[in-house]
Short mmCIF file of C-alpha atoms in Angstrom, two decimals:
data_model
loop_
_atom_site.label_atom_id
_atom_site.label_comp_id
_atom_site.label_asym_id
_atom_site.label_seq_id
_atom_site.Cartn_x
_atom_site.Cartn_y
_atom_site.Cartn_z
CA LEU A 34 20.70 3.30 22.80
CA PRO A 35 23.10 0.44 22.47
CA SER A 36 26.51 1.13 21.19
CA PHE A 37 27.01 -0.73 17.94
CA PRO A 38 30.38 -1.93 16.86
CA THR A 39 32.18 -0.23 14.12
CA THR A 40 31.98 -2.75 11.50
CA THR A 41 31.01 -2.49 7.94
CA LEU A 42 27.31 -4.09 8.76
CA PHE A 43 26.52 -0.95 10.92
CA ARG A 44 28.42 1.71 8.98
CA SER A 45 25.90 3.94 7.30
CA PHE A 46 26.49 6.95 4.94
CA PRO A 47 24.25 10.11 4.29
CA ARG A 48 23.59 8.99 0.73
CA GLU A 49 21.92 5.79 2.14
CA LEU A 50 19.55 7.56 4.71
CA LEU A 51 15.65 7.96 3.90
CA THR A 52 14.78 11.47 5.28
CA THR A 53 11.50 13.45 5.44
CA HIS A 54 12.62 16.23 3.12
CA GLY A 55 15.15 14.50 0.84
CA ARG A 56 14.98 12.34 -2.37
CA ALA A 57 15.27 8.73 -1.96
CA PRO A 58 18.93 7.43 -2.20
CA ARG A 59 20.19 6.81 -5.63
CA GLY A 60 22.12 3.75 -4.60
CA PRO A 61 20.92 0.15 -4.24
CA PHE A 62 20.78 0.27 -0.54
CA SER A 63 18.63 2.62 1.79
CA CYS A 64 17.98 2.74 5.53
CA GLY A 65 15.31 4.73 7.30
CA LEU A 66 14.45 5.17 11.23
CA ILE A 67 11.26 6.56 12.65
CA ILE A 68 11.17 6.38 16.52
CA ASP A 69 11.79 2.56 16.94
CA ASP A 70 10.95 1.33 13.57
CA ILE A 71 13.91 0.62 11.24
CA ILE A 72 13.82 -0.49 7.68
CA PHE A 73 16.64 -1.71 5.51
CA ALA A 74 15.90 -1.77 1.68
CA GLU A 75 17.87 -2.88 -1.13
CA GLN A 76 17.57 -3.26 -4.97
CA LEU A 77 18.21 -6.54 -6.23
CA LYS A 78 18.51 -8.13 -9.62
CA ALA A 79 17.16 -11.51 -8.33
CA PRO A 80 15.46 -12.76 -5.29
CA PRO A 81 17.69 -13.78 -2.33
CA SER A 82 17.90 -17.24 -1.17
CA SER A 83 18.18 -18.82 2.32
CA SER A 84 21.84 -19.55 1.49
CA ALA A 85 22.68 -16.07 -0.01
CA PRO A 86 20.58 -13.53 2.01
CA SER A 87 20.40 -9.93 0.89
CA GLY A 88 23.02 -7.33 2.47
CA ALA A 89 19.75 -5.61 4.00
CA SER A 90 18.93 -8.93 5.70
CA ARG A 91 22.51 -9.35 6.99
CA ARG A 92 22.48 -5.85 8.45
CA LEU A 93 19.12 -6.57 10.21
CA SER A 94 20.46 -9.71 11.46
CA ALA A 95 23.48 -8.16 12.92
CA MET A 96 21.62 -5.31 14.46
CA CYS A 97 18.98 -7.69 16.11
CA ALA A 98 21.95 -9.64 17.48
CA GLU A 99 23.36 -6.60 18.76
CA TYR A 100 20.23 -5.60 20.65
CA GLU A 101 19.90 -9.05 22.20
CA ARG A 102 23.55 -8.63 23.41
CA HIS A 103 22.04 -5.51 25.33
CA GLN A 104 19.04 -7.63 26.42
CA LEU A 105 16.81 -5.94 24.00
CA ARG A 106 14.46 -7.89 21.70
CA ALA A 107 13.14 -7.08 18.39
CA HIS A 108 9.22 -7.51 17.98
CA PRO A 109 8.89 -11.06 16.16
CA GLY A 110 5.57 -9.99 14.68
CA LYS A 111 6.88 -6.99 13.13
CA THR A 112 10.23 -8.17 11.89
CA PHE A 113 10.59 -9.50 8.26
CA ARG A 114 13.34 -10.17 6.07
CA ASP A 115 13.74 -10.42 2.19
CA GLN A 116 10.24 -9.46 1.34
CA THR A 117 9.24 -7.80 -1.93
CA ARG A 118 5.94 -6.47 -0.44
CA ALA A 119 5.59 -5.18 3.27
CA GLU A 120 3.75 -2.72 5.41
CA PHE A 121 5.87 -0.29 7.71
CA TRP A 122 5.38 3.10 8.84
CA GLY A 123 1.78 3.13 7.76
CA ALA A 124 2.51 2.56 4.28
CA ALA A 125 2.23 -0.34 1.83
CA VAL A 126 5.21 -0.88 -0.34
CA ASP A 127 5.51 -3.15 -3.26
CA GLY A 128 9.20 -3.46 -4.40
CA LYS A 129 8.42 -5.13 -7.82
CA GLN A 130 6.33 -2.34 -9.01
CA GLY A 131 8.06 0.37 -7.13
CA LEU A 132 4.84 1.58 -5.64
CA VAL A 133 4.41 3.17 -2.14
CA ARG A 134 0.80 4.10 -0.98
CA PRO A 135 -1.27 4.22 2.08
CA SER A 136 -2.15 0.87 3.77
CA PRO A 137 -5.22 -0.38 2.42
CA LYS A 138 -6.04 -2.05 5.81
CA ARG A 139 -6.08 1.51 7.37
CA LEU A 140 -7.53 3.46 4.52
CA VAL A 141 -10.85 1.25 3.97
CA PRO A 142 -12.12 1.49 7.55
CA LEU A 143 -10.98 5.23 7.48
CA LEU A 144 -13.28 5.77 4.25
CA SER A 145 -16.02 4.06 5.92
CA LEU A 146 -15.81 6.13 9.15
CA THR A 147 -15.39 9.32 7.20
CA SER A 148 -18.55 8.79 5.21
CA ARG A 149 -20.45 7.77 8.23
CA VAL A 150 -19.80 10.73 10.05
CA ALA A 151 -20.59 12.87 7.07
CA ALA A 152 -23.91 11.28 6.67
CA LEU A 153 -24.59 11.63 10.44
CA GLY A 154 -23.87 15.29 10.65
CA PHE A 155 -22.69 15.13 14.07
CA ALA A 156 -19.33 14.21 15.86
CA THR A 157 -17.27 14.53 19.09
CA VAL A 158 -14.31 16.77 18.89
CA ALA A 159 -12.17 13.81 20.01
CA LEU A 160 -13.54 11.93 16.86
CA LEU A 161 -12.62 14.81 14.88
CA GLU A 162 -9.22 15.00 16.12
CA ILE A 163 -8.77 11.04 15.28
CA LEU A 164 -10.21 11.73 11.73
CA ALA A 165 -7.78 14.51 11.07
CA GLY A 166 -4.74 12.61 12.19
CA CYS A 167 -5.74 9.57 10.25
CA TRP A 168 -6.26 11.77 7.21
CA VAL A 169 -2.85 13.60 7.46
CA ASN A 170 -1.14 10.10 7.57
CA VAL A 171 -3.04 9.29 4.07
CA LEU A 172 -2.57 12.73 2.45
CA GLN A 173 1.19 12.85 2.95
CA TYR A 174 1.64 10.31 0.05
CA ARG A 175 -0.02 13.16 -2.17
CA ARG A 176 0.83 16.26 -0.18
CA ARG A 177 -0.82 18.63 -2.41
CA ALA A 178 -4.11 16.99 -1.15
CA LEU A 179 -3.20 18.19 2.44
CA CYS A 180 -5.23 21.24 1.35
CA LEU A 181 -8.49 19.44 1.84
CA LEU A 182 -8.07 19.68 5.52
CA ASP A 183 -9.29 23.00 6.75
CA SER A 184 -12.79 23.19 8.48
CA ILE A 185 -12.10 19.75 10.43
CA TYR A 186 -9.52 21.85 12.29
CA THR A 187 -11.80 25.14 12.64
CA ALA A 188 -14.45 22.84 14.29
CA GLN A 189 -12.16 21.76 17.06
CA LEU A 190 -11.17 25.31 18.08
CA ASP A 191 -11.87 26.38 21.84
CA ARG A 192 -13.76 22.96 22.31
CA CYS A 193 -13.45 20.27 24.73
CA PRO A 194 -12.75 16.72 23.28
CA ASP A 195 -16.27 15.49 24.70
CA ASP A 196 -18.22 18.19 23.16
CA VAL A 197 -20.63 17.03 20.33
CA VAL A 198 -20.52 19.36 17.32
CA ARG A 199 -22.97 19.65 14.69
CA LEU A 200 -21.02 19.66 11.39
CA ALA A 201 -21.14 22.78 9.17
CA PRO A 202 -21.90 22.30 5.50
CA CYS A 203 -18.54 22.95 4.54
CA LEU A 204 -17.05 20.26 6.81
CA VAL A 205 -19.53 17.81 5.60
CA ASP A 206 -18.36 18.69 1.90
CA GLU A 207 -14.76 18.32 3.14
CA LEU A 208 -15.38 14.81 4.53
CA TRP A 209 -17.21 13.74 1.61
CA SER A 210 -14.19 15.09 -0.64
CA LEU A 211 -11.77 13.07 1.42
CA ALA A 212 -13.74 10.05 1.16
CA ILE A 213 -13.92 10.42 -2.62
CA VAL A 214 -10.19 11.31 -2.92
CA GLY A 215 -8.86 8.48 -0.72
CA PRO A 216 -8.92 5.62 -3.19
CA ILE A 217 -7.37 7.83 -5.82
CA ILE A 218 -4.58 8.70 -3.50
CA ALA A 219 -4.05 4.82 -3.11
CA SER A 220 -4.16 4.20 -6.70
CA ASP A 221 -1.32 3.68 -9.19
CA LEU A 222 -1.86 6.62 -11.86
CA ARG A 223 1.66 6.74 -12.86
CA ALA A 224 2.27 7.28 -16.41
CA GLN A 225 5.56 6.75 -18.47
CA SER A 226 7.99 9.77 -19.02
CA MET A 227 7.65 11.35 -22.38
CA PRO A 228 10.74 11.30 -24.43
CA LYS A 229 10.53 15.11 -24.88
CA VAL A 230 11.92 18.36 -23.44
CA PHE A 231 9.78 21.37 -23.59
CA LEU A 232 10.95 25.00 -23.09
CA SER A 233 8.21 27.68 -23.05
CA ASP A 234 8.37 31.64 -22.66
CA ALA A 235 5.84 34.36 -22.90
CA SER A 236 5.55 38.18 -22.79
CA GLU A 237 2.48 40.59 -23.07
CA THR A 238 2.28 40.27 -26.78
CA ALA A 239 3.45 36.58 -27.57
CA GLN A 240 4.32 33.27 -26.27
CA ALA A 241 6.21 30.37 -27.60
CA VAL A 242 6.87 26.71 -26.70
CA VAL A 243 9.59 24.44 -28.33
CA ALA A 244 10.17 20.67 -27.97
CA ALA A 245 13.22 18.62 -28.53
CA GLU A 246 13.49 14.71 -28.72
CA VAL A 247 15.53 13.13 -25.84
CA PRO A 248 16.25 9.44 -24.95
CA GLN A 249 13.68 8.11 -22.25
CA PRO A 250 16.11 7.30 -19.63
CA PHE A 251 17.22 10.98 -19.80
CA ALA A 252 13.66 12.36 -19.77
CA ARG A 253 12.81 10.21 -16.72
CA GLU A 254 15.98 11.38 -14.96
CA LEU A 255 15.05 14.98 -15.63
CA GLN A 256 11.69 14.37 -14.12
CA ARG A 257 13.02 13.06 -11.08
CA HIS A 258 14.62 16.50 -10.44
CA CYS A 259 11.74 18.49 -11.32
CA LEU A 260 10.36 20.80 -8.75
CA SER A 261 8.02 19.15 -6.20
CA ARG A 262 6.10 22.05 -4.56
CA GLY A 263 4.66 21.11 -1.32
CA GLY A 264 6.49 17.76 -1.36
CA ASP A 265 9.80 18.58 0.15
CA ARG A 266 12.06 21.22 1.20
CA LYS A 267 15.08 22.53 -0.95
CA SER A 268 17.28 19.31 -1.24
CA THR A 269 20.16 18.15 -3.21
#
């Protein structure tokens, strides 16, 4: 790895990092790295201009310059700056709507392939491995839906990649379920936070629920810190 100079352009802080098991950074700037794909993201009140590029763009330019100094070069076809919509890490990100979802360019062919395999009723073990890996990438955006992947792994046990498998009825149902749920995972089904807080308690003989009106921003912030089972590990 190249040794970067200790300037403010390359100085990063834990609060700015995008991590697998943590919440998104609270500040306007965030940075994430997966293998050799790095992304600098920044929240802006107005679109940047050529004369005044964003801070994220300046950091990226400085990093690319440092790579060239070490005789490395960023892929020109994958490098972009000051875009409100972009696709990276297999995700489609819309900065204006605040939406992150699976890339439609990958999801649509996957839906077609999955439905054809389910209708055919046969597949090689290698094909099942590919389908499982692709669906893991899609379902990670709604991690509770990962429970749909079960029989596709059972069908691969103790078999060679070239073996042709007759799909069990449970696996056929699983593939059709994935084909049905896939478009829902990529859809924006978000609702506004309700400006209320509810508390409930129950015993063997009675139960009770109370509600209190709260400001909308406060309710939205509480929702951000709610428990996300299956979404991440314990984070602060």
